[in-house]
Amino acid sequence: MSVHEPTLITSVQRAFRLLEAASAHENGAPAKQLARETGLPLATAYHLLRTMVHDGYLRKLADGGFVLGDKLGILHTTGQSQALLSRVRPALAALRDELGTATYLTFYEEGEICVAEIVDGPRTPRADLWVGFEDAGHATALGKSVLRELDEEARREYLSRHDLADLTPRTITTLPELTRNLDASPLAPAVTDLEEYALGTVCVAVPVYRGDVLGSLGVSLPAERLSRLPEVRARLLPTASRVTRGLSLTI
């Protein structure tokens, strides 16, 4: 192992130097120029450039020049998302500790309700997510919060792609009843899941935003703590405002 480690490290360093050089040329630069700018032998530069093109970190233009590839854009976007989440994790953790409940954050992206973060602990276990949110948006407070905030067309489009699966005897499985439940929530703007996703567990969620991206913030708790839902709602709303502010600030 030790014999090869310096070579591997050197190759990575050289690849980074080529990426940095390519990033300085918006319209692309040929291999010979990149090799000259990085001080690498041409054969080495060619080998590393081909590898990075294959893996999507660079893209080769028709004229032979190299520019940054789509993979770097994905990494940049992912890095930004993680940086934003790191801003709001303390607020999610504080909510968990104050209420003694697991805390969840979702976003509505590319037509699906996706879990972005779960903050739990030994004394605040998360709910058993036995059915993915792509099949359970109608049965969870987090999903119903998103559906409540969508405009009529977007909600109808989402529901046209998702069956109202019967997950428990309490699950709402008809569109008229779900619509009434969303539009007439007694805790609005909060919505609830009263053992609709899992028997023995109730949830409450409120909307949040990451810029223009809709999401939801919610908590889950044992059904015997149902009477605490108004108290939970009162704590969720200011935390949701803080989370929205944290997620919407420019990095």
mmCIF file of C-alpha atoms in Angstrom:
data_model
loop_
_atom_site.group_PDB
_atom_site.id
_atom_site.type_symbol
_atom_site.label_atom_id
_atom_site.label_comp_id
_atom_site.label_asym_id
_atom_site.label_seq_id
_atom_site.Cartn_x
_atom_site.Cartn_y
_atom_site.Cartn_z
ATOM 1 C CA MET A 1 0.000 0.000 0.000
ATOM 2 C CA SER A 2 2.660 2.518 0.997
ATOM 3 C CA VAL A 3 4.457 2.033 -2.312
ATOM 4 C CA HIS A 4 1.432 3.240 -4.258
ATOM 5 C CA GLU A 5 0.074 5.975 -2.001
ATOM 6 C CA PRO A 6 2.431 8.773 -3.155
ATOM 7 C CA THR A 7 1.596 8.010 -6.808
ATOM 8 C CA LEU A 8 -2.135 8.124 -6.128
ATOM 9 C CA ILE A 9 -1.820 11.355 -4.158
ATOM 10 C CA THR A 10 0.283 12.904 -6.917
ATOM 11 C CA SER A 11 -2.290 11.890 -9.545
ATOM 12 C CA VAL A 12 -5.085 13.508 -7.552
ATOM 13 C CA GLN A 13 -3.058 16.675 -7.111
ATOM 14 C CA ARG A 14 -2.335 16.798 -10.835
ATOM 15 C CA ALA A 15 -6.014 16.270 -11.661
ATOM 16 C CA PHE A 16 -6.984 19.174 -9.395
ATOM 17 C CA ARG A 17 -4.396 21.390 -11.086
ATOM 18 C CA LEU A 18 -5.889 20.544 -14.484
ATOM 19 C CA LEU A 19 -9.395 21.299 -13.214
ATOM 20 C CA GLU A 20 -8.241 24.659 -11.885
ATOM 21 C CA ALA A 21 -6.562 25.452 -15.192
ATOM 22 C CA ALA A 22 -9.627 24.434 -17.215
ATOM 23 C CA SER A 23 -11.886 26.555 -14.987
ATOM 24 C CA ALA A 24 -9.959 29.648 -16.047
ATOM 25 C CA HIS A 25 -10.951 29.145 -19.710
ATOM 26 C CA GLU A 26 -14.674 29.701 -20.158
ATOM 27 C CA ASN A 27 -14.483 28.783 -23.846
ATOM 28 C CA GLY A 28 -12.222 25.798 -23.309
ATOM 29 C CA ALA A 29 -8.506 25.161 -23.664
ATOM 30 C CA PRO A 30 -6.693 22.364 -25.532
ATOM 31 C CA ALA A 31 -4.677 19.699 -23.756
ATOM 32 C CA LYS A 32 -1.343 21.182 -24.808
ATOM 33 C CA GLN A 33 -2.207 24.540 -23.257
ATOM 34 C CA LEU A 34 -3.477 22.959 -20.036
ATOM 35 C CA ALA A 35 -0.362 20.809 -19.807
ATOM 36 C CA ARG A 36 1.828 23.879 -20.268
ATOM 37 C CA GLU A 37 -0.081 25.918 -17.675
ATOM 38 C CA THR A 38 0.110 23.142 -15.082
ATOM 39 C CA GLY A 39 3.690 22.106 -15.837
ATOM 40 C CA LEU A 40 2.635 18.522 -16.568
ATOM 41 C CA PRO A 41 4.036 16.255 -19.269
ATOM 42 C CA LEU A 42 1.657 16.191 -22.222
ATOM 43 C CA ALA A 43 1.128 12.417 -21.987
ATOM 44 C CA THR A 44 0.189 12.722 -18.312
ATOM 45 C CA ALA A 45 -2.185 15.595 -19.023
ATOM 46 C CA TYR A 46 -3.871 13.651 -21.832
ATOM 47 C CA HIS A 47 -4.370 10.618 -19.583
ATOM 48 C CA LEU A 48 -5.871 12.627 -16.723
ATOM 49 C CA LEU A 49 -8.031 14.729 -19.040
ATOM 50 C CA ARG A 50 -9.492 11.618 -20.706
ATOM 51 C CA THR A 51 -10.234 10.109 -17.298
ATOM 52 C CA MET A 52 -11.992 13.237 -16.061
ATOM 53 C CA VAL A 53 -14.020 13.521 -19.272
ATOM 54 C CA HIS A 54 -15.108 9.901 -18.841
ATOM 55 C CA ASP A 55 -16.189 10.580 -15.246
ATOM 56 C CA GLY A 56 -18.019 13.816 -16.114
ATOM 57 C CA TYR A 57 -15.698 16.260 -14.342
ATOM 58 C CA LEU A 58 -14.592 17.749 -17.667
ATOM 59 C CA ARG A 59 -16.235 17.985 -21.074
ATOM 60 C CA LYS A 60 -14.380 17.902 -24.393
ATOM 61 C CA LEU A 61 -15.622 20.387 -26.978
ATOM 62 C CA ALA A 62 -15.827 19.739 -30.714
ATOM 63 C CA ASP A 63 -12.735 21.901 -31.290
ATOM 64 C CA GLY A 64 -10.700 19.801 -28.847
ATOM 65 C CA GLY A 65 -10.868 22.220 -25.928
ATOM 66 C CA PHE A 66 -11.735 21.136 -22.391
ATOM 67 C CA VAL A 67 -14.267 22.835 -20.104
ATOM 68 C CA LEU A 68 -15.690 21.950 -16.704
ATOM 69 C CA GLY A 69 -18.233 19.125 -16.807
ATOM 70 C CA ASP A 70 -21.694 18.630 -15.394
ATOM 71 C CA LYS A 71 -20.450 16.529 -12.476
ATOM 72 C CA LEU A 72 -18.790 19.573 -10.935
ATOM 73 C CA GLY A 73 -22.033 21.513 -11.203
ATOM 74 C CA ILE A 74 -23.842 18.727 -9.368
ATOM 75 C CA LEU A 75 -21.171 18.687 -6.668
ATOM 76 C CA HIS A 76 -21.428 22.463 -6.322
ATOM 77 C CA THR A 77 -25.216 22.315 -5.986
ATOM 78 C CA THR A 78 -24.979 19.481 -3.471
ATOM 79 C CA GLY A 79 -22.372 21.401 -1.510
ATOM 80 C CA GLN A 80 -24.613 24.459 -1.408
ATOM 81 C CA SER A 81 -27.538 22.356 -0.173
ATOM 82 C CA GLN A 82 -25.420 20.838 2.579
ATOM 83 C CA ALA A 83 -24.174 24.271 3.581
ATOM 84 C CA LEU A 84 -27.752 25.527 3.841
ATOM 85 C CA LEU A 85 -28.807 22.518 5.895
ATOM 86 C CA SER A 86 -25.891 23.064 8.253
ATOM 87 C CA ARG A 87 -27.333 26.526 8.981
ATOM 88 C CA VAL A 88 -30.669 25.172 10.162
ATOM 89 C CA ARG A 89 -29.647 21.951 11.934
ATOM 90 C CA PRO A 90 -29.196 23.815 15.261
ATOM 91 C CA ALA A 91 -32.801 25.061 15.024
ATOM 92 C CA LEU A 92 -34.019 21.546 14.228
ATOM 93 C CA ALA A 93 -32.012 20.116 17.127
ATOM 94 C CA ALA A 94 -33.355 22.770 19.509
ATOM 95 C CA LEU A 95 -36.905 21.910 18.463
ATOM 96 C CA ARG A 96 -36.197 18.215 19.035
ATOM 97 C CA ASP A 97 -34.833 18.891 22.509
ATOM 98 C CA GLU A 98 -37.612 21.289 23.494
ATOM 99 C CA LEU A 99 -40.475 19.037 22.384
ATOM 100 C CA GLY A 100 -38.814 15.675 22.966
ATOM 101 C CA THR A 101 -39.654 14.588 19.415
ATOM 102 C CA ALA A 102 -37.818 13.641 16.244
ATOM 103 C CA THR A 103 -37.749 16.534 13.757
ATOM 104 C CA TYR A 104 -38.075 16.263 9.972
ATOM 105 C CA LEU A 105 -37.453 18.597 7.031
ATOM 106 C CA THR A 106 -38.702 17.947 3.502
ATOM 107 C CA PHE A 107 -38.624 19.722 0.142
ATOM 108 C CA TYR A 108 -40.838 19.430 -2.918
ATOM 109 C CA GLU A 109 -38.351 18.894 -5.743
ATOM 110 C CA GLU A 110 -38.845 17.579 -9.264
ATOM 111 C CA GLY A 111 -42.428 16.685 -8.483
ATOM 112 C CA GLU A 112 -41.685 14.617 -5.388
ATOM 113 C CA ILE A 113 -41.743 15.219 -1.632
ATOM 114 C CA CYS A 114 -38.252 14.310 -0.434
ATOM 115 C CA VAL A 115 -36.895 14.035 3.092
ATOM 116 C CA ALA A 116 -33.873 16.329 3.375
ATOM 117 C CA GLU A 117 -33.023 15.995 7.074
ATOM 118 C CA ILE A 118 -34.066 14.037 10.153
ATOM 119 C CA VAL A 119 -32.818 15.112 13.565
ATOM 120 C CA ASP A 120 -33.469 12.466 16.192
ATOM 121 C CA GLY A 121 -31.696 10.918 19.164
ATOM 122 C CA PRO A 122 -31.726 7.985 21.602
ATOM 123 C CA ARG A 123 -34.655 9.493 23.529
ATOM 124 C CA THR A 124 -36.382 10.904 20.443
ATOM 125 C CA PRO A 125 -36.420 8.090 17.869
ATOM 126 C CA ARG A 126 -37.612 8.757 14.371
ATOM 127 C CA ALA A 127 -40.752 7.163 13.015
ATOM 128 C CA ASP A 128 -40.286 3.945 11.095
ATOM 129 C CA LEU A 129 -40.376 5.221 7.503
ATOM 130 C CA TRP A 130 -41.648 1.903 6.245
ATOM 131 C CA VAL A 131 -43.175 3.409 3.096
ATOM 132 C CA GLY A 132 -41.257 5.973 1.059
ATOM 133 C CA PHE A 133 -42.607 9.496 0.833
ATOM 134 C CA GLU A 134 -43.083 9.084 -2.914
ATOM 135 C CA ASP A 135 -45.939 6.682 -2.027
ATOM 136 C CA ALA A 136 -47.109 8.294 1.214
ATOM 137 C CA GLY A 137 -47.392 12.041 0.709
ATOM 138 C CA HIS A 138 -51.159 11.843 1.303
ATOM 139 C CA ALA A 139 -50.696 10.011 4.612
ATOM 140 C CA THR A 140 -48.006 12.077 6.348
ATOM 141 C CA ALA A 141 -48.241 15.506 7.912
ATOM 142 C CA LEU A 142 -45.056 16.487 6.094
ATOM 143 C CA GLY A 143 -46.495 15.505 2.725
ATOM 144 C CA LYS A 144 -49.923 16.967 3.432
ATOM 145 C CA SER A 145 -48.308 20.264 4.440
ATOM 146 C CA VAL A 146 -46.688 20.482 1.005
ATOM 147 C CA LEU A 147 -49.923 19.480 -0.751
ATOM 148 C CA ARG A 148 -51.854 22.127 1.182
ATOM 149 C CA GLU A 149 -49.509 24.881 -0.026
ATOM 150 C CA LEU A 150 -49.449 23.815 -3.684
ATOM 151 C CA ASP A 151 -51.777 25.641 -6.034
ATOM 152 C CA GLU A 152 -54.761 23.676 -7.336
ATOM 153 C CA GLU A 153 -53.104 22.714 -10.626
ATOM 154 C CA ALA A 154 -49.861 21.547 -9.023
ATOM 155 C CA ARG A 155 -51.734 19.578 -6.367
ATOM 156 C CA ARG A 156 -53.944 17.924 -8.974
ATOM 157 C CA GLU A 157 -50.898 17.030 -11.071
ATOM 158 C CA TYR A 158 -49.137 15.481 -8.074
ATOM 159 C CA LEU A 159 -52.149 13.441 -7.022
ATOM 160 C CA SER A 160 -52.679 12.217 -10.587
ATOM 161 C CA ARG A 161 -49.291 10.487 -10.302
ATOM 162 C CA HIS A 162 -49.711 9.055 -6.805
ATOM 163 C CA ASP A 163 -52.261 6.575 -5.553
ATOM 164 C CA LEU A 164 -53.879 7.227 -2.197
ATOM 165 C CA ALA A 165 -52.598 3.969 -0.766
ATOM 166 C CA ASP A 166 -54.338 2.502 2.272
ATOM 167 C CA LEU A 167 -51.481 2.400 4.814
ATOM 168 C CA THR A 168 -53.540 2.117 8.012
ATOM 169 C CA PRO A 169 -57.271 1.970 8.790
ATOM 170 C CA ARG A 170 -57.044 5.751 9.380
ATOM 171 C CA THR A 171 -55.472 6.664 6.029
ATOM 172 C CA ILE A 172 -57.488 9.025 3.843
ATOM 173 C CA THR A 173 -57.941 7.220 0.532
ATOM 174 C CA THR A 174 -60.426 9.362 -1.403
ATOM 175 C CA LEU A 175 -59.594 12.605 -3.151
ATOM 176 C CA PRO A 176 -62.625 14.609 -1.910
ATOM 177 C CA GLU A 177 -61.919 13.698 1.714
ATOM 178 C CA LEU A 178 -58.210 14.482 1.353
ATOM 179 C CA THR A 179 -59.024 17.853 -0.210
ATOM 180 C CA ARG A 180 -61.397 18.704 2.645
ATOM 181 C CA ASN A 181 -58.778 17.594 5.166
ATOM 182 C CA LEU A 182 -56.114 19.812 3.590
ATOM 183 C CA ASP A 183 -58.287 22.895 3.172
ATOM 184 C CA ALA A 184 -60.027 22.736 6.549
ATOM 185 C CA SER A 185 -57.209 21.819 8.909
ATOM 186 C CA PRO A 186 -58.197 23.031 12.408
ATOM 187 C CA LEU A 187 -54.541 23.831 13.148
ATOM 188 C CA ALA A 188 -53.859 25.685 9.865
ATOM 189 C CA PRO A 189 -51.330 26.468 8.555
ATOM 190 C CA ALA A 190 -50.259 23.291 10.365
ATOM 191 C CA VAL A 191 -51.610 19.933 9.223
ATOM 192 C CA THR A 192 -51.687 16.623 11.051
ATOM 193 C CA ASP A 193 -51.304 12.920 10.424
ATOM 194 C CA LEU A 194 -53.431 11.132 13.019
ATOM 195 C CA GLU A 195 -52.089 7.582 12.739
ATOM 196 C CA GLU A 196 -52.622 7.742 8.967
ATOM 197 C CA TYR A 197 -49.072 6.655 8.150
ATOM 198 C CA ALA A 198 -48.368 4.382 11.133
ATOM 199 C CA LEU A 199 -50.612 3.258 13.954
ATOM 200 C CA GLY A 200 -49.472 4.620 17.293
ATOM 201 C CA THR A 201 -47.784 7.690 15.772
ATOM 202 C CA VAL A 202 -49.173 11.174 15.137
ATOM 203 C CA CYS A 203 -47.383 13.999 13.347
ATOM 204 C CA VAL A 204 -47.816 17.712 12.778
ATOM 205 C CA ALA A 205 -46.075 19.812 10.114
ATOM 206 C CA VAL A 206 -45.944 23.382 8.824
ATOM 207 C CA PRO A 207 -44.627 24.855 5.572
ATOM 208 C CA VAL A 208 -41.100 26.163 5.057
ATOM 209 C CA TYR A 209 -39.320 27.537 2.005
ATOM 210 C CA ARG A 210 -35.817 27.389 0.588
ATOM 211 C CA GLY A 211 -36.010 30.394 -1.671
ATOM 212 C CA ASP A 212 -38.824 29.467 -4.070
ATOM 213 C CA VAL A 213 -38.689 25.763 -3.166
ATOM 214 C CA LEU A 214 -41.573 24.624 -0.982
ATOM 215 C CA GLY A 215 -40.948 22.271 1.918
ATOM 216 C CA SER A 216 -42.277 21.276 5.299
ATOM 217 C CA LEU A 217 -41.037 21.052 8.875
ATOM 218 C CA GLY A 218 -42.617 18.528 11.184
ATOM 219 C CA VAL A 219 -42.333 16.319 14.226
ATOM 220 C CA SER A 220 -43.627 12.861 15.145
ATOM 221 C CA LEU A 221 -44.800 11.744 18.561
ATOM 222 C CA PRO A 222 -46.639 8.827 20.186
ATOM 223 C CA ALA A 223 -50.398 8.877 19.754
ATOM 224 C CA GLU A 224 -50.925 9.167 23.516
ATOM 225 C CA ARG A 225 -49.439 12.673 23.277
ATOM 226 C CA LEU A 226 -52.151 13.782 20.859
ATOM 227 C CA SER A 227 -53.393 16.457 23.263
ATOM 228 C CA ARG A 228 -50.063 18.280 22.872
ATOM 229 C CA LEU A 229 -50.605 19.074 19.182
ATOM 230 C CA PRO A 230 -51.664 22.721 19.748
ATOM 231 C CA GLU A 231 -48.548 23.241 21.889
ATOM 232 C CA VAL A 232 -46.383 21.576 19.238
ATOM 233 C CA ARG A 233 -47.900 23.801 16.545
ATOM 234 C CA ALA A 234 -47.107 26.889 18.617
ATOM 235 C CA ARG A 235 -43.436 25.906 18.688
ATOM 236 C CA LEU A 236 -43.253 24.752 15.078
ATOM 237 C CA LEU A 237 -44.377 28.053 13.546
ATOM 238 C CA PRO A 238 -41.562 30.319 14.843
ATOM 239 C CA THR A 239 -38.993 27.587 14.155
ATOM 240 C CA ALA A 240 -40.304 27.290 10.589
ATOM 241 C CA SER A 241 -39.813 31.039 10.148
ATOM 242 C CA ARG A 242 -36.212 30.764 11.352
ATOM 243 C CA VAL A 243 -35.579 27.786 9.094
ATOM 244 C CA THR A 244 -37.020 29.608 6.079
ATOM 245 C CA ARG A 245 -34.804 32.629 6.766
ATOM 246 C CA GLY A 246 -31.737 30.417 7.166
ATOM 247 C CA LEU A 247 -32.442 28.479 3.986
ATOM 248 C CA SER A 248 -33.150 31.589 1.915
ATOM 249 C CA LEU A 249 -29.984 33.544 2.725
ATOM 250 C CA THR A 250 -27.432 33.697 -0.060
ATOM 251 C CA ILE A 251 -24.315 31.597 0.515
#
